[in-house]
Amino acid sequence: MQHDTTLIACIEAGPLEANTLRLFQSVRRHGGTLANAPAVAVIPRLGLPLSGRTRRMLDELDVDVVQCGTYRRYGWYHLLNKVVGLATLERTLKTDQLTFLDSDTLMCREGGGLLLREGADVAACCPDDGVVGSSREGDPYHPAWRQACEVLGVDVNELPMIPRCDGGPDICLYLNTGVFSYRRETQLANAWLGDCIKLLDAHVGFGRFGEHWLEQACFGLTLHRLGLKLTLLDESANYALRDADGCYTASGRVPADAVTMLHYHKAMHAAHWPRLLDLLEADWPQLASWLAPLGPVVADHRSLPTRMLGEGLRAVRGVPRKRWRTRAAKIATRSVGFDSGLYPRWAT
């Protein structure tokens, strides 16, 4: 069958290996129209090599592995990885559409709903609760949105308002980048990457979150700046489990049999595994019967020396991140008018 899209997820040595493998296993088992779609696991920055076991399993799942070139400038910012990976792949892949999936998601049912409708350039979900979204002036995060728009040459007052999945007040064009599709010919990822770099260079930060949500906030701004046509997917396309007192629960807003992608975050780890299985057996019995024999995701199955090297690399990357956050906090509180109470004390 001819497919209109290539499925893409990021992978790196360490905990992300197990998540990405389980994602593609779920796609091949439950994806329906997309079950046999071409798939790529992209390694977006230099680091330790994937394990032989991971590479063998990806090969069995017919998932190509692509290593990006060196991108050192903001290599410490892990969420920039998806942008760098997509920007690399959209120059080489041939399918009309590219579909990005976060590694901590599972495909629960027919995935054809993720494909673009005729006339649309992008299909993405609104965020589940807004996080750092803004409902315009008076919102605590609006100064950061205004700053970001000024850097990118966008009028913040012209941003369309979209609904939040949790039913809260509408927010400026802030989309969830955990699951989305777009037309490769738009070269969206390369434009998105350029915009992210501009915001990072300008030290645009979102309170105590620093740069954490920057790539996601930038996504909608890039779409708006390029004038791309958006289809807003509903919550079933990226259904997030909620953390409640160390356990994960479903919100109940979407019928279980309607969920396409289940975003489980850390719920697959051993500490949450029994509670997760109880939840899945109640609401997603087919998924539970498949997952139960597989067991929880092993956070890191590498040897102790390799894990120590990985921790050392993480620590090295943390130094420029802390330096960037400190600079961003000073700019925001002294020049942009951000509420200093949104920042940790060390940052100001």
Coordinates of N, CA and C in Angstrom, one line a residue, residues 96-298:
D96 N 4.9 12.7 0.9 CA 4.2 14.1 0.9 C 4.1 14.6 2.3
Q97 N 3.9 13.8 3.2 CA 3.7 14.2 4.6 C 4.7 13.6 5.5
L98 N 5.0 14.3 6.6 CA 5.8 13.8 7.7 C 5.0 13.8 9.0
T99 N 5.0 12.7 9.8 CA 4.3 12.7 11.0 C 5.2 12.4 12.1
F100 N 5.3 13.4 13.1 CA 6.2 13.2 14.2 C 5.4 12.7 15.4
L101 N 6.0 11.7 16.1 CA 5.4 11.1 17.3 C 6.4 11.1 18.5
D102 N 6.0 11.7 19.6 CA 6.9 11.6 20.8 C 7.2 10.2 21.2
S103 N 8.3 9.9 21.7 CA 8.7 8.5 22.0 C 7.9 7.9 23.1
D104 N 7.4 8.8 24.0 CA 6.6 8.2 25.1 C 5.1 8.2 24.8
T105 N 4.8 7.8 23.6 CA 3.4 7.7 23.1 C 3.2 6.2 22.6
L106 N 1.9 5.8 22.6 CA 1.6 4.5 22.1 C 0.4 4.7 21.1
M107 N 0.5 4.0 20.0 CA -0.7 4.0 19.0 C -1.6 2.9 19.5
C108 N -2.9 3.3 19.8 CA -3.9 2.4 20.3 C -4.8 1.9 19.3
R109 N -5.0 2.6 18.2 CA -6.0 2.2 17.2 C -5.6 2.8 15.8
E110 N -6.5 2.6 14.8 CA -6.3 3.1 13.5 C -5.7 4.5 13.5
G111 N -4.6 4.7 12.8 CA -3.9 5.9 12.9 C -4.1 6.9 11.7
G112 N -5.0 6.5 10.8 CA -5.2 7.3 9.6 C -5.7 8.7 9.9
G113 N -6.3 8.9 11.1 CA -6.8 10.2 11.4 C -5.7 11.3 11.6
L114 N -4.5 10.8 11.7 CA -3.3 11.7 11.9 C -2.9 12.3 10.5
L115 N -3.4 11.7 9.4 CA -3.0 12.2 8.1 C -3.7 13.6 7.8
L116 N -3.1 14.3 7.0 CA -3.7 15.7 6.6 C -4.9 15.6 5.7
R117 N -5.8 16.4 6.0 CA -7.0 16.6 5.1 C -6.6 17.4 3.9
E118 N -7.4 17.3 2.8 CA -7.1 18.1 1.6 C -7.2 19.6 2.0
G119 N -6.2 20.3 1.5 CA -6.2 21.7 1.7 C -5.5 22.2 3.0
A120 N -5.1 21.2 3.9 CA -4.4 21.5 5.1 C -2.9 21.3 4.9
D121 N -2.1 22.2 5.6 CA -0.7 22.1 5.6 C -0.1 21.4 6.8
V122 N -0.9 21.5 7.9 CA -0.4 21.0 9.2 C -1.6 20.5 10.0
A123 N -1.5 19.4 10.7 CA -2.5 18.9 11.6 C -1.8 18.7 13.0
A124 N -2.3 19.4 14.0 CA -1.7 19.3 15.3 C -2.8 19.5 16.4
C125 N -2.4 19.1 17.6 CA -3.4 19.2 18.7 C -3.2 20.4 19.5
C126 N -4.3 20.9 20.1 CA -4.2 21.9 21.1 C -3.5 21.3 22.4
P127 N -2.9 22.1 23.2 CA -2.3 21.5 24.4 C -3.3 21.0 25.4
D128 N -3.0 20.1 26.3 CA -4.0 19.5 27.2 C -4.4 20.6 28.2
D129 N -3.5 21.3 28.8 CA -3.9 22.3 29.8 C -3.3 23.7 29.6
G130 N -2.6 23.9 28.5 CA -2.0 25.2 28.2 C -0.6 25.4 28.8
V131 N -0.3 24.9 29.9 CA 1.0 25.0 30.5 C 1.5 26.5 30.6
V132 N 2.2 26.9 29.6 CA 2.7 28.3 29.5 C 1.9 29.1 28.5
G133 N 0.7 28.7 28.1 CA -0.1 29.4 27.1 C -0.6 30.7 27.7
S134 N -1.0 31.6 26.9 CA -1.5 33.0 27.3 C -2.8 33.3 26.7
S135 N -3.7 33.8 27.6 CA -5.0 34.3 27.2 C -5.0 35.8 27.0
R136 N -3.8 36.3 26.5 CA -3.6 37.8 26.2 C -3.2 38.5 27.5
E137 N -3.3 39.9 27.4 CA -2.8 40.8 28.5 C -3.4 40.4 29.8
G138 N -2.5 40.4 30.9 CA -3.0 40.0 32.2 C -2.6 38.6 32.5
D139 N -2.3 37.8 31.5 CA -1.9 36.4 31.8 C -0.4 36.5 32.2
P140 N 0.0 35.7 33.2 CA 1.4 35.8 33.7 C 2.4 35.4 32.7
Y141 N 2.1 34.7 31.6 CA 3.1 34.3 30.6 C 3.0 35.2 29.4
H142 N 2.1 36.1 29.4 CA 1.9 36.9 28.1 C 3.2 37.7 27.8
P143 N 3.9 38.3 28.8 CA 5.2 39.0 28.4 C 6.1 38.2 27.6
A144 N 6.2 36.9 27.9 CA 7.1 36.0 27.2 C 6.6 35.8 25.8
W145 N 5.3 35.7 25.6 CA 4.7 35.6 24.2 C 5.0 36.9 23.4
R146 N 4.8 38.0 24.1 CA 5.0 39.3 23.4 C 6.5 39.4 23.0
Q147 N 7.4 39.0 23.9 CA 8.8 39.0 23.6 C 9.1 38.1 22.4
A148 N 8.6 36.9 22.4 CA 8.8 36.0 21.3 C 8.3 36.5 20.0
C149 N 7.1 37.1 20.0 CA 6.6 37.6 18.8 C 7.4 38.8 18.2
E150 N 7.9 39.6 19.1 CA 8.7 40.7 18.7 C 10.0 40.2 18.0
V151 N 10.6 39.2 18.6 CA 11.8 38.6 18.0 C 11.6 38.1 16.6
L152 N 10.4 37.5 16.4 CA 10.1 36.8 15.1 C 9.3 37.7 14.2
G153 N 9.1 38.9 14.6 CA 8.4 39.8 13.7 C 6.9 39.5 13.5
V154 N 6.3 39.0 14.5 CA 4.8 38.6 14.5 C 4.1 39.5 15.4
D155 N 2.9 39.9 15.0 CA 2.0 40.8 15.9 C 1.3 39.8 16.8
V156 N 1.6 40.0 18.1 CA 1.0 39.1 19.1 C -0.5 39.2 19.2
N157 N -1.0 40.4 18.8 CA -2.5 40.6 18.8 C -3.2 40.0 17.7
E158 N -2.5 39.5 16.7 CA -3.1 38.9 15.5 C -3.1 37.3 15.6
L159 N -2.5 36.8 16.7 CA -2.5 35.4 16.9 C -3.9 34.9 17.1
P160 N -4.3 33.8 16.4 CA -5.7 33.3 16.6 C -5.7 32.6 18.0
M161 N -6.9 32.6 18.6 CA -7.1 32.0 19.9 C -7.7 30.6 19.6
I162 N -7.2 29.6 20.4 CA -7.6 28.2 20.2 C -8.1 27.7 21.6
P163 N -8.9 26.6 21.5 CA -9.4 26.1 22.8 C -8.4 25.1 23.4
R164 N -8.4 25.1 24.7 CA -7.6 24.1 25.5 C -8.4 22.8 25.7
C165 N -7.7 21.7 25.7 CA -8.4 20.4 25.9 C -9.1 20.3 27.2
D166 N -8.6 21.0 28.3 CA -9.1 20.9 29.6 C -10.3 21.8 29.8
G167 N -10.7 22.5 28.8 CA -11.9 23.4 28.9 C -11.6 24.8 29.5
G168 N -10.4 25.1 29.8 CA -10.0 26.4 30.3 C -10.1 27.5 29.3
P169 N -9.8 28.7 29.6 CA -9.9 29.8 28.7 C -9.1 29.6 27.4
D170 N -9.6 30.1 26.3 CA -8.9 30.0 25.0 C -7.5 30.7 25.2
I171 N -6.5 30.2 24.4 CA -5.2 30.7 24.5 C -4.7 31.1 23.1
C172 N -3.7 31.9 23.1 CA -3.0 32.2 21.8 C -2.5 30.9 21.1
L173 N -2.2 31.0 19.9 CA -1.9 29.8 19.1 C -0.7 29.0 19.6
Y174 N -1.0 28.2 20.6 CA 0.0 27.3 21.3 C -0.4 25.9 21.1
L175 N 0.4 25.1 20.3 CA 0.0 23.8 19.9 C 0.9 22.7 20.6
N176 N 0.4 21.5 20.7 CA 1.2 20.4 21.3 C 2.0 19.8 20.2
T177 N 3.3 19.7 20.4 CA 4.2 19.1 19.4 C 4.5 17.7 19.6
G178 N 3.8 17.0 20.5 CA 4.0 15.6 20.8 C 3.6 14.7 19.6
V179 N 2.5 15.1 18.9 CA 2.0 14.4 17.8 C 1.5 15.4 16.7
F180 N 2.1 15.4 15.5 CA 1.6 16.3 14.5 C 2.1 15.8 13.1
S181 N 1.4 16.3 12.1 CA 1.7 15.9 10.7 C 1.8 17.2 9.9
Y182 N 2.7 17.3 8.9 CA 2.8 18.4 8.0 C 3.3 18.0 6.6
R183 N 3.0 18.9 5.7 CA 3.4 18.7 4.3 C 4.9 19.0 4.2
R184 N 5.7 18.0 3.7 CA 7.1 18.2 3.6 C 7.5 19.4 2.7
E185 N 6.7 19.6 1.7 CA 7.1 20.7 0.7 C 7.1 22.1 1.4
T186 N 6.4 22.2 2.5 CA 6.4 23.5 3.2 C 7.7 23.8 3.9
Q187 N 8.5 22.8 4.1 CA 9.8 23.0 4.7 C 9.7 23.6 6.1
L188 N 8.6 23.2 6.8 CA 8.2 23.8 8.0 C 9.3 23.6 9.1
A189 N 9.9 22.4 9.2 CA 10.9 22.2 10.2 C 12.1 23.1 10.1
N190 N 12.6 23.4 8.9 CA 13.7 24.2 8.8 C 13.4 25.7 9.2
A191 N 12.2 26.1 8.9 CA 11.7 27.4 9.3 C 11.6 27.5 10.9
W192 N 11.0 26.4 11.4 CA 10.8 26.2 12.8 C 12.2 26.2 13.6
L193 N 13.1 25.5 13.0 CA 14.4 25.5 13.6 C 15.1 26.9 13.6
G194 N 15.0 27.6 12.5 CA 15.5 29.0 12.5 C 14.9 29.9 13.5
D195 N 13.5 29.7 13.7 CA 12.8 30.6 14.6 C 13.2 30.2 16.1
C196 N 13.4 28.9 16.3 CA 13.8 28.5 17.7 C 15.2 29.0 18.0
I197 N 16.1 29.0 17.1 CA 17.4 29.6 17.3 C 17.3 31.1 17.6
K198 N 16.5 31.8 16.9 CA 16.3 33.2 17.1 C 15.8 33.5 18.6
L199 N 14.9 32.6 19.0 CA 14.3 32.8 20.4 C 15.4 32.4 21.4
L200 N 16.1 31.4 21.2 CA 17.2 31.0 22.1 C 18.3 32.1 22.2
D201 N 18.7 32.6 21.0 CA 19.7 33.7 21.0 C 19.2 34.9 21.7
A202 N 17.9 35.1 21.7 CA 17.3 36.3 22.4 C 17.0 36.0 23.9
H203 N 17.2 34.8 24.3 CA 17.0 34.3 25.7 C 15.5 34.5 26.1
V204 N 14.6 34.1 25.2 CA 13.2 34.1 25.5 C 12.9 32.9 26.4
G205 N 12.5 33.1 27.6 CA 12.2 32.0 28.6 C 10.8 32.1 29.2
F206 N 10.3 31.0 29.7 CA 9.0 31.0 30.3 C 9.0 30.7 31.8
G207 N 9.4 31.7 32.6 CA 9.4 31.5 34.0 C 10.3 30.4 34.5
R208 N 9.8 29.7 35.5 CA 10.6 28.6 36.0 C 10.9 27.5 35.1
F209 N 10.1 27.4 33.9 CA 10.3 26.4 32.9 C 11.5 26.7 32.0
G210 N 12.0 28.0 32.1 CA 13.1 28.4 31.2 C 12.8 28.1 29.8
E211 N 13.7 27.4 29.1 CA 13.6 27.1 27.7 C 12.7 25.9 27.4
H212 N 12.2 25.2 28.5 CA 11.6 23.9 28.3 C 10.5 23.9 27.3
W213 N 9.6 24.8 27.3 CA 8.4 24.8 26.4 C 8.7 25.7 25.2
L214 N 9.9 26.2 25.0 CA 10.1 27.2 23.9 C 9.9 26.6 22.5
E215 N 10.4 25.4 22.3 CA 10.2 24.8 20.9 C 8.7 24.6 20.6
Q216 N 7.9 24.3 21.7 CA 6.5 24.1 21.4 C 5.7 25.4 21.2
A217 N 6.1 26.4 22.0 CA 5.5 27.7 21.8 C 5.9 28.3 20.4
C218 N 7.1 28.0 20.0 CA 7.6 28.6 18.7 C 6.9 27.9 17.6
F219 N 6.4 26.7 17.7 CA 5.8 25.9 16.6 C 4.6 26.7 16.0
G220 N 3.7 27.2 16.9 CA 2.5 27.9 16.4 C 2.9 29.2 15.8
L221 N 3.9 29.9 16.4 CA 4.4 31.2 15.8 C 4.9 31.0 14.4
T222 N 5.7 29.9 14.2 CA 6.2 29.7 12.9 C 5.1 29.4 11.9
L223 N 4.1 28.6 12.3 CA 3.0 28.3 11.4 C 2.3 29.6 11.0
H224 N 2.0 30.5 12.0 CA 1.4 31.8 11.7 C 2.2 32.6 10.8
R225 N 3.5 32.7 11.1 CA 4.4 33.5 10.3 C 4.4 33.1 8.8
L226 N 4.4 31.8 8.6 CA 4.4 31.2 7.2 C 3.1 31.2 6.5
G227 N 2.0 31.5 7.3 CA 0.7 31.5 6.7 C 0.2 30.1 6.4
L228 N 0.6 29.1 7.1 CA 0.2 27.7 6.8 C -1.2 27.4 7.3
K229 N -1.9 26.5 6.6 CA -3.3 26.2 7.0 C -3.3 25.0 8.0
L230 N -3.9 25.2 9.1 CA -3.9 24.3 10.2 C -5.2 23.6 10.4
T231 N -5.1 22.2 10.6 CA -6.3 21.5 11.1 C -6.0 21.1 12.5
L232 N -6.9 21.6 13.4 CA -6.7 21.4 14.9 C -7.3 20.0 15.2
L233 N -6.4 19.1 15.6 CA -6.8 17.7 16.0 C -7.4 17.8 17.4
D234 N -8.3 16.9 17.7 CA -8.9 16.9 19.1 C -8.0 16.0 20.0
E235 N -8.3 16.0 21.2 CA -7.5 15.4 22.3 C -7.2 13.9 22.0
S236 N -8.1 13.2 21.3 CA -7.9 11.8 21.1 C -6.6 11.5 20.3
A237 N -6.1 12.5 19.6 CA -4.9 12.2 18.8 C -3.6 12.3 19.6
N238 N -3.7 12.8 20.8 CA -2.6 12.9 21.7 C -3.1 13.0 23.1
Y239 N -3.6 11.8 23.6 CA -4.3 11.8 24.9 C -3.4 11.6 26.0
A240 N -3.2 12.6 26.9 CA -2.3 12.5 28.0 C -2.8 11.9 29.2
L241 N -2.1 11.0 29.8 CA -2.4 10.5 31.2 C -2.0 11.6 32.2
R242 N -2.8 11.8 33.2 CA -2.5 12.8 34.3 C -1.8 12.1 35.4
D243 N -0.8 12.9 36.0 CA -0.1 12.4 37.2 C -0.9 12.8 38.4
A244 N -1.3 11.8 39.3 CA -2.1 12.2 40.5 C -1.5 11.4 41.6
D245 N -0.7 12.1 42.5 CA -0.1 11.5 43.7 C 0.8 10.3 43.3
G246 N 1.6 10.5 42.3 CA 2.5 9.5 41.9 C 1.9 8.4 41.0
C247 N 0.6 8.5 40.7 CA 0.0 7.5 39.8 C -0.5 8.3 38.6
Y248 N -0.9 7.5 37.6 CA -1.4 8.2 36.4 C -2.8 7.8 36.1
T249 N -3.6 8.8 35.8 CA -5.0 8.6 35.6 C -5.5 9.2 34.3
A250 N -6.6 8.7 33.7 CA -7.2 9.2 32.5 C -8.2 10.3 32.9
S251 N -8.3 11.3 32.1 CA -9.2 12.4 32.5 C -10.7 12.0 32.3
G252 N -11.0 11.1 31.4 CA -12.3 10.7 31.1 C -13.0 11.5 30.1
R253 N -12.3 12.5 29.6 CA -13.0 13.4 28.6 C -13.2 12.8 27.2
V254 N -12.4 11.8 26.9 CA -12.5 11.1 25.6 C -12.8 9.6 25.8
P255 N -13.7 9.1 25.1 CA -14.0 7.6 25.2 C -12.7 6.8 24.9
A256 N -12.5 5.8 25.7 CA -11.2 5.1 25.5 C -11.1 4.5 24.1
D257 N -12.2 4.0 23.5 CA -12.1 3.4 22.2 C -11.9 4.4 21.1
A258 N -11.9 5.7 21.4 CA -11.6 6.8 20.4 C -10.2 7.3 20.4
V259 N -9.4 6.9 21.4 CA -8.0 7.4 21.6 C -7.1 6.8 20.5
T260 N -6.5 7.6 19.7 CA -5.5 7.1 18.7 C -4.1 7.0 19.3
M261 N -3.6 8.1 19.9 CA -2.3 8.1 20.6 C -2.4 8.3 22.0
L262 N -1.9 7.4 22.8 CA -1.9 7.6 24.3 C -0.5 8.1 24.7
H263 N -0.5 9.3 25.4 CA 0.8 9.9 25.8 C 0.9 9.6 27.3
Y264 N 1.8 8.6 27.6 CA 1.9 8.1 28.9 C 2.9 8.7 29.8
H265 N 3.8 9.5 29.2 CA 4.9 10.2 30.0 C 5.7 9.2 30.7
K266 N 5.8 9.2 32.0 CA 6.6 8.3 32.8 C 5.8 7.1 33.4
A267 N 4.6 7.0 33.0 CA 3.7 6.0 33.6 C 4.1 4.5 33.3
M268 N 5.0 4.3 32.3 CA 5.5 3.0 31.9 C 6.6 2.5 32.8
H269 N 7.2 3.4 33.7 CA 8.3 3.0 34.5 C 7.8 2.1 35.6
A270 N 8.7 1.3 36.2 CA 8.3 0.2 37.1 C 7.5 0.7 38.3
A271 N 7.8 1.9 38.8 CA 7.1 2.4 40.0 C 5.6 2.6 39.7
H272 N 5.3 3.0 38.5 CA 3.9 3.2 38.2 C 3.2 2.1 37.4
W273 N 4.0 1.0 37.1 CA 3.5 0.0 36.3 C 2.2 -0.7 36.7
P274 N 2.1 -1.1 38.0 CA 0.9 -1.8 38.5 C -0.4 -0.9 38.3
R275 N -0.2 0.4 38.7 CA -1.3 1.3 38.5 C -1.7 1.5 37.1
L276 N -0.7 1.6 36.2 CA -1.0 1.8 34.8 C -1.7 0.6 34.2
L277 N -1.3 -0.6 34.6 CA -2.0 -1.8 34.1 C -3.5 -1.9 34.6
D278 N -3.7 -1.5 35.8 CA -5.1 -1.4 36.3 C -5.9 -0.5 35.4
L279 N -5.3 0.7 35.1 CA -6.0 1.7 34.3 C -6.3 1.2 32.9
L280 N -5.3 0.5 32.3 CA -5.4 0.0 30.9 C -6.4 -1.1 30.9
E281 N -6.4 -2.0 31.9 CA -7.3 -3.1 31.8 C -8.8 -2.6 31.9
A282 N -9.0 -1.5 32.6 CA -10.3 -0.9 32.7 C -10.8 -0.2 31.4
D283 N -9.8 0.6 30.9 CA -10.2 1.4 29.7 C -9.7 1.0 28.4
W284 N -8.5 0.3 28.4 CA -7.9 -0.1 27.1 C -7.5 -1.6 27.2
P285 N -8.4 -2.5 27.4 CA -8.1 -3.9 27.6 C -7.2 -4.6 26.5
Q286 N -7.5 -4.2 25.3 CA -6.6 -4.7 24.2 C -5.2 -4.3 24.4
L287 N -5.0 -3.0 24.7 CA -3.6 -2.5 25.0 C -3.0 -3.2 26.2
A288 N -3.8 -3.4 27.2 CA -3.3 -4.0 28.5 C -2.8 -5.5 28.2
S289 N -3.6 -6.2 27.4 CA -3.3 -7.6 27.2 C -2.0 -7.7 26.4
W290 N -1.7 -6.7 25.5 CA -0.5 -6.7 24.8 C 0.7 -6.3 25.6
L291 N 0.5 -5.3 26.5 CA 1.6 -4.7 27.2 C 2.0 -5.6 28.4
A292 N 1.1 -6.2 29.1 CA 1.4 -6.9 30.3 C 2.5 -7.9 30.2
P293 N 2.6 -8.7 29.2 CA 3.8 -9.6 29.1 C 5.1 -8.9 28.8
L294 N 5.0 -7.7 28.3 CA 6.3 -7.0 28.0 C 6.9 -6.4 29.2
G295 N 6.1 -6.1 30.2 CA 6.6 -5.5 31.5 C 6.9 -4.0 31.3
P296 N 7.3 -3.4 32.4 CA 7.5 -1.9 32.4 C 8.7 -1.6 31.5
V297 N 8.8 -0.4 31.1 CA 9.9 0.1 30.3 C 11.1 0.1 31.2
V298 N 12.2 -0.5 30.8 CA 13.5 -0.4 31.6 C 14.1 0.9 31.3

